[in-house]
Short mmCIF file of C-alpha atoms in Angstrom, two decimals:
data_model
loop_
_atom_site.label_atom_id
_atom_site.label_comp_id
_atom_site.label_asym_id
_atom_site.label_seq_id
_atom_site.Cartn_x
_atom_site.Cartn_y
_atom_site.Cartn_z
CA MET A 1 86.64 211.98 119.33
CA SER A 2 86.87 212.44 115.59
CA GLY A 3 84.24 211.17 113.18
CA ARG A 4 84.39 209.14 110.03
CA LEU A 5 85.11 210.52 106.59
CA TYR A 6 83.68 208.56 103.69
CA VAL A 7 84.90 209.34 100.19
CA ILE A 8 82.46 207.65 97.84
CA GLY A 9 81.93 207.18 94.13
CA THR A 10 78.36 207.09 92.85
CA GLY A 11 79.36 205.48 89.55
CA PRO A 12 78.70 207.22 86.23
CA GLY A 13 75.15 208.33 87.04
CA ASN A 14 72.94 205.31 86.42
CA PRO A 15 71.49 204.46 89.87
CA ALA A 16 71.70 200.74 89.02
CA GLN A 17 75.49 201.17 88.89
CA THR A 18 75.79 202.61 92.42
CA THR A 19 76.98 199.97 94.89
CA PRO A 20 75.19 199.05 98.14
CA GLU A 21 78.43 199.99 99.91
CA ALA A 22 78.14 203.59 98.65
CA LEU A 23 74.47 203.76 99.66
CA ALA A 24 75.34 202.50 103.16
CA ALA A 25 77.93 205.28 103.48
CA VAL A 26 75.29 207.83 102.46
CA ALA A 27 72.90 206.45 105.09
CA ASP A 28 75.59 206.68 107.80
CA ALA A 29 76.72 210.26 107.11
CA THR A 30 75.11 213.49 108.23
CA GLU A 31 77.02 216.00 106.06
CA PHE A 32 77.81 215.82 102.35
CA PHE A 33 80.47 217.66 100.40
CA GLY A 34 80.72 217.61 96.62
CA TYR A 35 80.13 219.15 93.24
CA GLY A 36 76.42 220.05 93.08
CA PRO A 37 75.39 217.70 90.24
CA TYR A 38 76.98 214.74 92.08
CA LEU A 39 75.16 215.62 95.31
CA ASP A 40 71.93 215.82 93.28
CA ARG A 41 72.25 212.08 92.62
CA LEU A 42 71.78 211.29 96.32
CA THR A 43 68.47 210.79 98.11
CA LEU A 44 68.94 212.44 101.49
CA ARG A 45 66.86 212.38 104.66
CA ALA A 46 65.63 215.47 106.46
CA GLY A 47 68.54 216.68 108.60
CA GLN A 48 71.28 215.46 106.27
CA ILE A 49 73.21 218.56 105.22
CA ARG A 50 74.46 219.38 101.69
CA HIS A 51 77.59 221.48 101.14
CA ALA A 52 77.72 221.92 97.34
CA SER A 53 80.79 223.53 95.80
CA ASP A 54 82.22 224.24 92.38
CA ASN A 55 83.99 221.49 90.43
CA ARG A 56 87.34 223.24 90.64
CA GLU A 57 87.54 223.65 94.41
CA GLU A 58 88.63 220.11 95.23
CA LEU A 59 91.30 220.86 97.84
CA ASP A 60 89.18 223.44 99.71
CA ARG A 61 86.28 220.99 99.71
CA ALA A 62 88.52 218.24 101.10
CA LYS A 63 89.74 220.52 103.89
CA ALA A 64 86.21 221.60 104.80
CA ALA A 65 85.09 217.96 105.00
CA LEU A 66 88.11 216.99 107.14
CA GLN A 67 87.42 219.89 109.51
CA ARG A 68 83.86 218.69 110.06
CA ALA A 69 84.96 215.06 110.56
CA ALA A 70 87.60 216.23 113.06
CA THR A 71 84.82 217.69 115.21
CA GLY A 72 83.08 214.30 115.37
CA ALA A 73 80.65 214.44 112.44
CA ASN A 74 80.24 211.52 110.04
CA VAL A 75 80.96 213.18 106.72
CA CYS A 76 80.66 211.99 103.11
CA VAL A 77 82.65 213.43 100.20
CA VAL A 78 80.91 212.57 96.95
CA SER A 79 82.57 211.93 93.56
CA GLY A 80 81.00 210.73 90.35
CA GLY A 81 82.49 207.50 88.99
CA ASP A 82 85.26 206.19 91.24
CA PRO A 83 86.63 208.58 93.89
CA GLY A 84 90.20 207.33 93.32
CA VAL A 85 90.35 208.10 89.58
CA PHE A 86 90.99 211.81 88.94
CA ALA A 87 88.62 212.63 91.78
CA MET A 88 88.29 213.45 95.47
CA ALA A 89 90.21 210.63 97.20
CA ALA A 90 93.59 212.08 96.16
CA ALA A 91 92.51 215.59 97.19
CA VAL A 92 91.51 214.31 100.64
CA CYS A 93 94.85 212.48 101.02
CA GLU A 94 96.73 215.63 99.95
CA ALA A 95 94.84 217.64 102.57
CA ILE A 96 95.66 215.06 105.27
CA ASP A 97 99.32 214.95 104.18
CA HIS A 98 99.74 218.71 104.55
CA GLY A 99 97.15 219.32 107.29
CA PRO A 100 97.09 219.27 111.10
CA GLU A 101 98.14 216.07 112.90
CA GLU A 102 94.58 215.48 114.16
CA TRP A 103 93.35 214.79 110.62
CA CYS A 104 95.46 211.61 110.63
CA ALA A 105 93.23 210.28 113.43
CA ILE A 106 90.06 210.51 111.31
CA ASP A 107 88.59 207.18 110.21
CA LEU A 108 88.95 207.56 106.43
CA VAL A 109 86.87 205.12 104.35
CA VAL A 110 87.20 205.26 100.57
CA VAL A 111 84.36 203.50 98.74
CA PRO A 112 85.13 202.53 95.13
CA GLY A 113 82.73 203.06 92.24
CA ILE A 114 82.33 202.23 88.55
CA THR A 115 84.65 204.66 86.78
CA ALA A 116 83.67 206.19 83.43
CA MET A 117 86.01 204.16 81.23
CA LEU A 118 84.56 200.88 82.53
CA ALA A 119 80.98 202.04 81.91
CA VAL A 120 81.84 203.30 78.42
CA ALA A 121 83.76 200.12 77.57
CA ALA A 122 80.82 197.96 78.65
CA ARG A 123 78.42 199.84 76.35
CA ILE A 124 80.58 199.24 73.27
CA GLY A 125 82.06 195.76 73.81
CA ALA A 126 85.48 195.27 75.40
CA PRO A 127 87.93 197.93 74.20
CA LEU A 128 89.88 197.67 77.49
CA GLY A 129 90.28 193.90 77.07
CA HIS A 130 94.07 194.15 77.00
CA ASP A 131 96.69 196.43 78.62
CA PHE A 132 95.37 199.99 78.94
CA CYS A 133 95.98 203.31 80.62
CA ALA A 134 94.02 206.29 81.90
CA ILE A 135 95.28 209.82 81.32
CA SER A 136 93.69 213.08 82.42
CA LEU A 137 93.98 215.53 79.56
CA SER A 138 93.63 218.48 81.91
CA ASP A 139 96.72 220.63 82.00
CA ASN A 140 95.41 222.58 84.98
CA LEU A 141 97.37 220.28 87.28
CA LYS A 142 100.32 219.19 85.14
CA PRO A 143 102.34 220.75 82.33
CA TRP A 144 101.17 219.96 78.78
CA PRO A 145 104.61 218.65 77.68
CA ILE A 146 104.29 215.81 80.21
CA ILE A 147 100.94 214.85 78.69
CA GLU A 148 102.54 214.74 75.23
CA ILE A 149 105.37 212.51 76.48
CA ARG A 150 102.88 210.16 78.11
CA LEU A 151 100.62 209.91 75.05
CA ARG A 152 103.59 209.02 72.84
CA ALA A 153 104.96 206.49 75.34
CA VAL A 154 101.75 204.50 75.72
CA ALA A 155 100.72 204.65 72.05
CA GLU A 156 104.13 203.38 70.96
CA ALA A 157 104.02 200.61 73.57
CA GLY A 158 100.60 199.36 72.41
CA PHE A 159 98.31 200.41 75.27
CA VAL A 160 94.66 201.27 74.77
CA ILE A 161 94.23 204.84 76.07
CA ALA A 162 91.29 206.22 78.08
CA LEU A 163 91.24 210.01 78.19
CA TYR A 164 89.49 211.69 81.13
CA ASN A 165 88.68 215.43 81.15
CA PRO A 166 89.19 215.55 77.37
CA ILE A 167 87.83 219.03 76.74
CA SER A 168 86.23 222.05 78.41
CA LYS A 169 85.57 225.70 77.62
CA ALA A 170 88.85 226.61 79.30
CA ARG A 171 90.74 223.78 77.53
CA PRO A 172 89.44 223.72 73.94
CA TRP A 173 92.53 222.60 71.95
CA GLN A 174 94.11 219.80 73.99
CA LEU A 175 92.04 216.90 72.63
CA GLY A 176 92.72 217.89 69.02
CA ALA A 177 96.42 218.12 69.82
CA ALA A 178 96.28 214.66 71.41
CA PHE A 179 94.68 213.19 68.26
CA GLU A 180 97.45 214.75 66.15
CA ILE A 181 100.12 213.14 68.31
CA LEU A 182 98.41 209.76 68.14
CA ARG A 183 97.86 209.92 64.36
CA ALA A 184 101.61 210.05 63.92
CA ILE A 185 101.97 206.73 65.78
CA LEU A 186 98.81 204.62 65.35
CA PRO A 187 97.12 203.27 62.19
CA ALA A 188 94.49 205.51 60.56
CA ASP A 189 91.82 202.86 61.19
CA THR A 190 92.41 202.72 64.96
CA PRO A 191 88.96 202.95 66.60
CA VAL A 192 88.23 206.01 68.75
CA ILE A 193 85.23 205.77 71.09
CA PHE A 194 83.42 208.88 72.28
CA GLY A 195 81.45 207.69 75.29
CA ARG A 196 79.22 210.39 76.69
CA ALA A 197 77.16 209.99 79.89
CA ALA A 198 77.26 206.18 79.76
CA GLY A 199 74.17 204.65 81.36
CA ARG A 200 72.35 207.98 81.76
CA PRO A 201 69.27 209.10 79.80
CA ASP A 202 71.43 211.46 77.73
CA GLU A 203 73.96 208.77 76.81
CA ARG A 204 75.60 209.10 73.41
CA MET A 205 78.13 206.60 72.08
CA ALA A 206 80.05 207.10 68.85
CA VAL A 207 82.98 205.37 67.16
CA ALA A 208 85.27 207.06 64.63
CA ARG A 209 88.47 206.13 62.83
CA LEU A 210 91.46 207.90 64.38
CA ALA A 211 92.06 209.57 61.01
CA ASP A 212 88.58 211.13 61.16
CA ALA A 213 88.19 211.74 64.91
CA GLU A 214 87.36 215.33 65.80
CA ALA A 215 87.64 217.00 69.18
CA SER A 216 84.17 218.51 68.69
CA GLN A 217 82.69 215.01 69.14
CA ALA A 218 83.56 215.23 72.86
CA ASP A 219 82.31 217.40 75.69
CA MET A 220 82.99 217.57 79.43
CA ALA A 221 80.81 214.50 80.07
CA THR A 222 82.72 212.36 77.55
CA CYS A 223 85.34 209.69 78.17
CA VAL A 224 87.38 209.10 75.01
CA ILE A 225 88.91 205.65 74.48
CA ILE A 226 91.53 205.24 71.76
CA GLY A 227 92.28 201.68 70.70
CA SER A 228 95.65 200.10 70.06
CA ALA A 229 96.73 198.66 66.73
CA GLU A 230 95.16 195.37 67.90
CA THR A 231 91.69 196.81 68.60
CA ARG A 232 88.97 195.52 66.26
CA VAL A 233 85.48 196.61 65.20
CA ILE A 234 82.72 194.03 64.61
CA ALA A 235 79.98 195.28 62.28
CA ARG A 236 76.61 193.75 63.20
CA LYS A 237 73.50 193.93 61.02
CA GLY A 238 70.73 195.77 62.86
CA ARG A 239 72.88 196.30 65.95
CA ALA A 240 75.56 198.79 66.97
CA ASP A 241 79.16 197.94 66.13
CA LEU A 242 81.16 196.20 68.83
CA VAL A 243 84.70 197.36 69.61
CA TYR A 244 87.10 195.07 71.45
CA THR A 245 90.77 194.51 72.07
CA PRO A 246 91.75 190.82 71.92
CA ARG A 247 93.22 189.23 75.03
CA PHE A 248 96.19 187.89 73.10
CA ILE A 249 99.06 189.29 71.05
CA ARG A 250 100.71 187.06 68.48
CA GLU A 251 104.38 186.17 68.87
CA ASP A 252 105.15 188.01 65.61
CA ALA A 253 103.74 191.35 66.82
CA LYS A 254 106.19 194.17 67.42
CA MET B 1 64.64 184.27 67.98
CA SER B 2 67.93 184.58 69.81
CA GLY B 3 68.17 185.34 73.51
CA ARG B 4 70.15 187.81 75.49
CA LEU B 5 73.75 187.34 76.60
CA TYR B 6 74.78 189.22 79.73
CA VAL B 7 78.47 189.48 80.56
CA ILE B 8 78.62 190.68 84.14
CA GLY B 9 81.23 191.58 86.73
CA THR B 10 80.47 190.76 90.35
CA GLY B 11 83.12 193.14 91.68
CA PRO B 12 86.04 191.88 93.76
CA GLY B 13 83.97 189.59 95.98
CA ASN B 14 82.44 191.80 98.67
CA PRO B 15 78.66 191.54 98.04
CA ALA B 16 78.29 195.23 98.99
CA GLN B 17 80.39 196.05 95.91
CA THR B 18 78.14 194.21 93.45
CA THR B 19 75.88 196.62 91.55
CA PRO B 20 72.07 196.35 91.34
CA GLU B 21 72.54 196.18 87.56
CA ALA B 22 74.55 192.97 87.90
CA LEU B 23 71.97 191.46 90.26
CA ALA B 24 69.17 192.32 87.81
CA ALA B 25 71.07 190.50 85.07
CA VAL B 26 71.40 187.45 87.33
CA ALA B 27 67.66 187.54 88.03
CA ASP B 28 66.87 187.71 84.29
CA ALA B 29 69.11 184.85 83.16
CA THR B 30 68.43 181.14 83.29
CA GLU B 31 71.91 179.77 82.53
CA PHE B 32 75.24 180.81 83.98
CA PHE B 33 78.73 180.27 82.61
CA GLY B 34 81.90 181.05 84.53
CA TYR B 35 84.83 180.00 86.64
CA GLY B 36 83.42 178.01 89.57
CA PRO B 37 84.47 180.38 92.40
CA TYR B 38 82.82 183.32 90.60
CA LEU B 39 79.58 181.36 90.11
CA ASP B 40 79.69 180.50 93.83
CA ARG B 41 79.20 184.20 94.59
CA LEU B 42 75.72 184.16 93.04
CA THR B 43 72.49 183.28 94.80
CA LEU B 44 70.51 181.29 92.22
CA ARG B 45 66.90 180.16 92.16
CA ALA B 46 65.80 176.57 91.60
CA GLY B 47 65.87 176.01 87.85
CA GLN B 48 68.73 178.42 87.14
CA ILE B 49 71.52 176.30 85.64
CA ARG B 50 75.25 176.54 86.46
CA HIS B 51 77.92 175.67 83.88
CA ALA B 52 81.18 175.94 85.83
CA SER B 53 84.47 175.68 83.93
CA ASP B 54 88.17 176.06 84.56
CA ASN B 55 89.73 179.52 84.69
CA ARG B 56 91.79 178.93 81.55
CA GLU B 57 88.95 177.95 79.23
CA GLU B 58 87.72 181.46 78.47
CA LEU B 59 87.16 181.14 74.72
CA ASP B 60 85.43 177.76 74.95
CA ARG B 61 83.21 179.12 77.71
CA ALA B 62 82.31 182.16 75.59
CA LYS B 63 81.38 179.93 72.65
CA ALA B 64 79.24 177.65 74.81
CA ALA B 65 77.37 180.66 76.23
CA LEU B 66 76.82 182.16 72.76
CA GLN B 67 75.49 178.83 71.49
CA ARG B 68 72.91 178.73 74.28
CA ALA B 69 71.90 182.37 73.72
CA ALA B 70 71.54 181.70 69.98
CA THR B 71 68.88 179.08 70.78
CA GLY B 72 66.84 181.67 72.68
CA ALA B 73 68.04 181.28 76.26
CA ASN B 74 68.87 184.29 78.46
CA VAL B 75 72.42 183.53 79.45
CA CYS B 76 74.84 185.15 81.90
CA VAL B 77 78.62 184.95 81.67
CA VAL B 78 80.14 185.76 85.05
CA SER B 79 83.49 187.45 85.72
CA GLY B 80 84.93 188.64 89.00
CA GLY B 81 85.76 192.36 89.12
CA ASP B 82 84.88 194.05 85.82
CA PRO B 83 84.17 191.81 82.81
CA GLY B 84 86.01 194.20 80.47
CA VAL B 85 89.35 194.16 82.31
CA PHE B 86 91.36 191.00 81.53
CA ALA B 87 88.15 189.01 81.70
CA MET B 88 85.25 187.51 79.76
CA ALA B 89 83.91 190.46 77.71
CA ALA B 90 86.88 190.35 75.33
CA ALA B 91 86.63 186.56 75.02
CA VAL B 92 82.93 186.85 74.10
CA CYS B 93 83.70 189.54 71.50
CA GLU B 94 86.48 187.38 70.04
CA ALA B 95 84.07 184.47 69.76
CA ILE B 96 81.46 186.66 68.01
CA ASP B 97 84.12 188.10 65.69
CA HIS B 98 85.21 184.66 64.49
CA GLY B 99 81.91 182.82 64.96
CA PRO B 100 78.78 182.20 62.88
CA GLU B 101 76.81 185.21 61.56
CA GLU B 102 73.87 184.41 63.84
CA TRP B 103 75.91 185.26 66.93
CA CYS B 104 75.93 188.91 65.77
CA ALA B 105 72.15 188.97 66.24
CA ILE B 106 72.37 188.11 69.96
CA ASP B 107 71.48 190.95 72.33
CA LEU B 108 74.85 191.36 74.09
CA VAL B 109 74.72 193.33 77.36
CA VAL B 110 78.00 193.93 79.19
CA VAL B 111 77.51 195.01 82.81
CA PRO B 112 80.52 196.75 84.38
CA GLY B 113 81.84 196.01 87.85
CA ILE B 114 84.38 197.28 90.38
CA THR B 115 87.72 196.04 89.08
CA ALA B 116 90.44 194.88 91.50
CA MET B 117 92.73 197.89 91.18
CA LEU B 118 89.92 200.27 92.20
CA ALA B 119 89.03 198.17 95.24
CA VAL B 120 92.67 197.87 96.30
CA ALA B 121 93.31 201.57 95.76
CA ALA B 122 90.29 202.48 97.91
CA ARG B 123 91.57 200.37 100.82
CA ILE B 124 94.94 202.13 100.91
CA GLY B 125 94.14 205.76 99.99
CA ALA B 126 94.39 207.02 96.41
CA PRO B 127 97.42 205.52 94.65
CA LEU B 128 95.62 205.82 91.26
CA GLY B 129 94.98 209.53 91.81
CA HIS B 130 96.97 210.51 88.75
CA ASP B 131 97.67 208.93 85.33
CA PHE B 132 97.90 205.13 85.61
CA CYS B 133 97.89 201.94 83.60
CA ALA B 134 96.81 198.33 83.96
CA ILE B 135 99.03 195.52 82.67
CA SER B 136 98.37 191.80 82.79
CA LEU B 137 101.61 190.09 83.73
CA SER B 138 100.46 186.83 82.21
CA ASP B 139 102.61 185.79 79.28
CA ASN B 140 100.17 183.03 78.33
CA LEU B 141 98.53 185.41 75.85
CA LYS B 142 101.38 187.73 74.86
CA PRO B 143 105.14 187.40 74.52
CA TRP B 144 107.20 188.38 77.58
CA PRO B 145 109.38 190.86 75.64
CA ILE B 146 106.27 192.98 74.98
CA ILE B 147 105.54 193.06 78.71
CA GLU B 148 109.11 194.26 79.36
CA ILE B 149 108.78 197.03 76.76
CA ARG B 150 105.49 198.17 78.26
CA LEU B 151 106.78 198.20 81.84
CA ARG B 152 109.77 200.34 80.84
CA ALA B 153 107.62 202.71 78.76
CA VAL B 154 105.10 203.49 81.48
CA ALA B 155 107.60 203.65 84.34
CA GLU B 156 109.77 206.10 82.42
CA ALA B 157 106.72 208.20 81.52
CA GLY B 158 105.57 208.50 85.16
CA PHE B 159 102.45 206.29 85.22
CA VAL B 160 101.32 204.42 88.30
CA ILE B 161 101.18 200.74 87.31
CA ALA B 162 98.55 198.19 88.33
CA LEU B 163 99.62 194.61 87.66
CA TYR B 164 96.92 191.99 87.16
CA ASN B 165 97.67 188.23 87.16
CA PRO B 166 101.02 188.93 88.84
CA ILE B 167 101.96 185.35 89.70
CA SER B 168 100.76 181.75 89.56
CA LYS B 169 102.23 178.27 89.91
CA ALA B 170 102.78 178.16 86.16
CA ARG B 171 104.26 181.71 86.09
CA PRO B 172 106.51 181.97 89.16
CA TRP B 173 109.30 184.32 87.96
CA GLN B 174 107.54 187.09 86.03
CA LEU B 175 106.71 189.39 88.96
CA GLY B 176 110.28 189.31 90.26
CA ALA B 177 111.53 190.12 86.77
CA ALA B 178 109.08 193.04 86.58
CA PHE B 179 110.37 194.43 89.91
CA GLU B 180 113.95 194.20 88.59
CA ILE B 181 113.00 196.18 85.47
CA LEU B 182 111.22 198.84 87.53
CA ARG B 183 114.07 199.15 90.08
CA ALA B 184 116.33 200.30 87.26
CA ILE B 185 113.96 203.19 86.50
CA LEU B 186 112.06 204.22 89.66
CA PRO B 187 113.36 205.49 93.04
CA ALA B 188 114.10 202.85 95.70
CA ASP B 189 111.43 204.37 97.95
CA THR B 190 108.62 204.04 95.39
CA PRO B 191 105.66 202.45 97.21
CA VAL B 192 104.52 199.00 96.08
CA ILE B 193 101.07 197.89 97.24
CA PHE B 194 100.19 194.20 97.50
CA GLY B 195 96.40 194.18 97.62
CA ARG B 196 95.02 190.70 98.17
CA ALA B 197 91.28 189.88 98.11
CA ALA B 198 90.24 193.50 98.76
CA GLY B 199 86.93 193.67 100.63
CA ARG B 200 86.76 189.93 101.30
CA PRO B 201 87.16 188.25 104.71
CA ASP B 202 90.66 187.07 103.72
CA GLU B 203 91.80 190.55 102.63
CA ARG B 204 95.49 191.33 103.16
CA MET B 205 97.01 194.70 102.27
CA ALA B 206 100.74 195.38 102.46
CA VAL B 207 103.01 198.21 101.34
CA ALA B 208 106.72 197.79 100.61
CA ARG B 209 109.47 199.98 99.19
CA LEU B 210 110.25 199.00 95.60
CA ALA B 211 113.81 198.22 96.71
CA ASP B 212 112.47 195.64 99.18
CA ALA B 213 109.41 194.31 97.30
CA GLU B 214 109.43 190.54 96.85
CA ALA B 215 107.35 188.50 94.45
CA SER B 216 106.53 186.07 97.27
CA GLN B 217 104.31 188.79 98.80
CA ALA B 218 101.79 188.22 95.98
CA ASP B 219 99.58 185.31 95.02
CA MET B 220 96.92 184.72 92.36
CA ALA B 221 94.36 186.81 94.27
CA THR B 222 96.67 189.84 94.51
CA CYS B 223 96.62 193.04 92.50
CA VAL B 224 100.01 194.78 92.73
CA ILE B 225 100.11 198.58 92.38
CA ILE B 226 103.48 200.26 91.86
CA GLY B 227 103.58 203.99 92.45
CA SER B 228 105.26 206.64 90.35
CA ALA B 229 108.04 208.89 91.59
CA GLU B 230 105.27 211.27 92.77
CA THR B 231 103.44 208.71 94.93
CA ARG B 232 103.58 209.44 98.67
CA VAL B 233 103.07 207.52 101.91
CA ILE B 234 101.37 209.16 104.91
CA ALA B 235 102.30 207.53 108.24
CA ARG B 236 99.41 207.74 110.71
CA LYS B 237 99.69 206.97 114.45
CA GLY B 238 97.41 204.06 115.32
CA ARG B 239 96.13 203.72 111.76
CA ALA B 240 97.40 202.06 108.60
CA ASP B 241 99.61 204.13 106.29
CA LEU B 242 97.87 205.93 103.44
CA VAL B 243 99.35 205.82 99.93
CA TYR B 244 98.33 208.40 97.36
CA THR B 245 99.46 209.98 94.13
CA PRO B 246 98.91 213.76 94.05
CA ARG B 247 96.61 215.19 91.38
CA PHE B 248 99.23 217.70 90.29
CA ILE B 249 102.76 217.66 88.88
CA ARG B 250 104.94 220.70 89.38
CA GLU B 251 106.17 222.62 86.33
CA ASP B 252 109.76 221.74 87.24
CA ALA B 253 109.15 217.97 87.16
CA LYS B 254 110.78 215.98 84.38
#
């Protein structure tokens, strides 16, 4: 008799943004697999077991969790944000797809969470108020030329762009290269939002013009949102600027 | 002294997917503006006032809420899902942008929520596991030719596509036209997910091949997710199929 495998998202790190559904999954599981800092967000009982692993070992972590669930344990794989957005749910599905037949019998329950771009957008207004896309800027898992093609395609077609995994020590130049590509397509005044650790004590939100945006304004905890040509900034006396993308496009737009 | 204006998302309708942050906003507000069925999801105290309005009156609703907040009331504008995704946060920002100066002084707090595509994706596996986009198929607020351009751009560039507002009585043909456009670009076997009312008692999830997908499988409560050429289906004996998009793209992909 195989157990249940939860794949949960804790949201961006503010406990008030973790859903009751995710907390119920935590209460029901006895073993937890995840990147250490995400496991640190959980309050566990005595007897609940932590298996912390490095951020890069997603497929091995998924396999280890599936093996434990196959023996009958109720297991929880923990992502930050939403588990389905550049996170563990796809790694678990990949492991099932290429794993032993018995893993298909496991009761897999994916529990959604607030993903970073939604939390960042909420803190600054409504930059995702119209058509938008999410792109991982990591070229660990896909060739850089595909990322370039995608950036051009969505910028030319008028999407707002949320960039996940914008920069890391091992990937220092990609975000700057992305800005260069976008500067050739979008107006210089296009707002760029650097949303770091939204909702956490170390939150830092900044808005730059695309012409002035610098990769050094982002770190690994940052989600970068680049507006479309329609995106607007509202200056407010005594309050932070609001950034939003109108719900409508005029008939005379491109 | 102006009041506070919360713009909250309740999530897709399963109370276990509403965040504590959203519930705290509801507890703090005295007046509520929103589409009736979204207001019905709230448990209000005696003395908390409901202002229900039709789904199409977003800008008027935003203005009415801002007027009340400007007089000092703590007001809550209620969206389903996430308020920043094709919902009220952009309408409120538009109203502030074009409204009286005093509306800029209102303490605007946007509270994110689980948006439909995340809830649907979680119920079926991890279809949004790689780069993806969200497009509103409503041509009430933008010209149809722009929607066609965007669909072609993202399908050709390999994005998974989440379609919001896929169909309604007033917009019966747009989803079928979108499928026709995508059939000319994507493989016949590309999975199409019809995710209706995810997490609610009347939930209905279905997966079709793009070649066979029919607009009649969707209604107003459906979020449609169309895979990329990379998206895979895992058949499981005795369990529903899983649909996921791998985290990686091989070097030899287009």
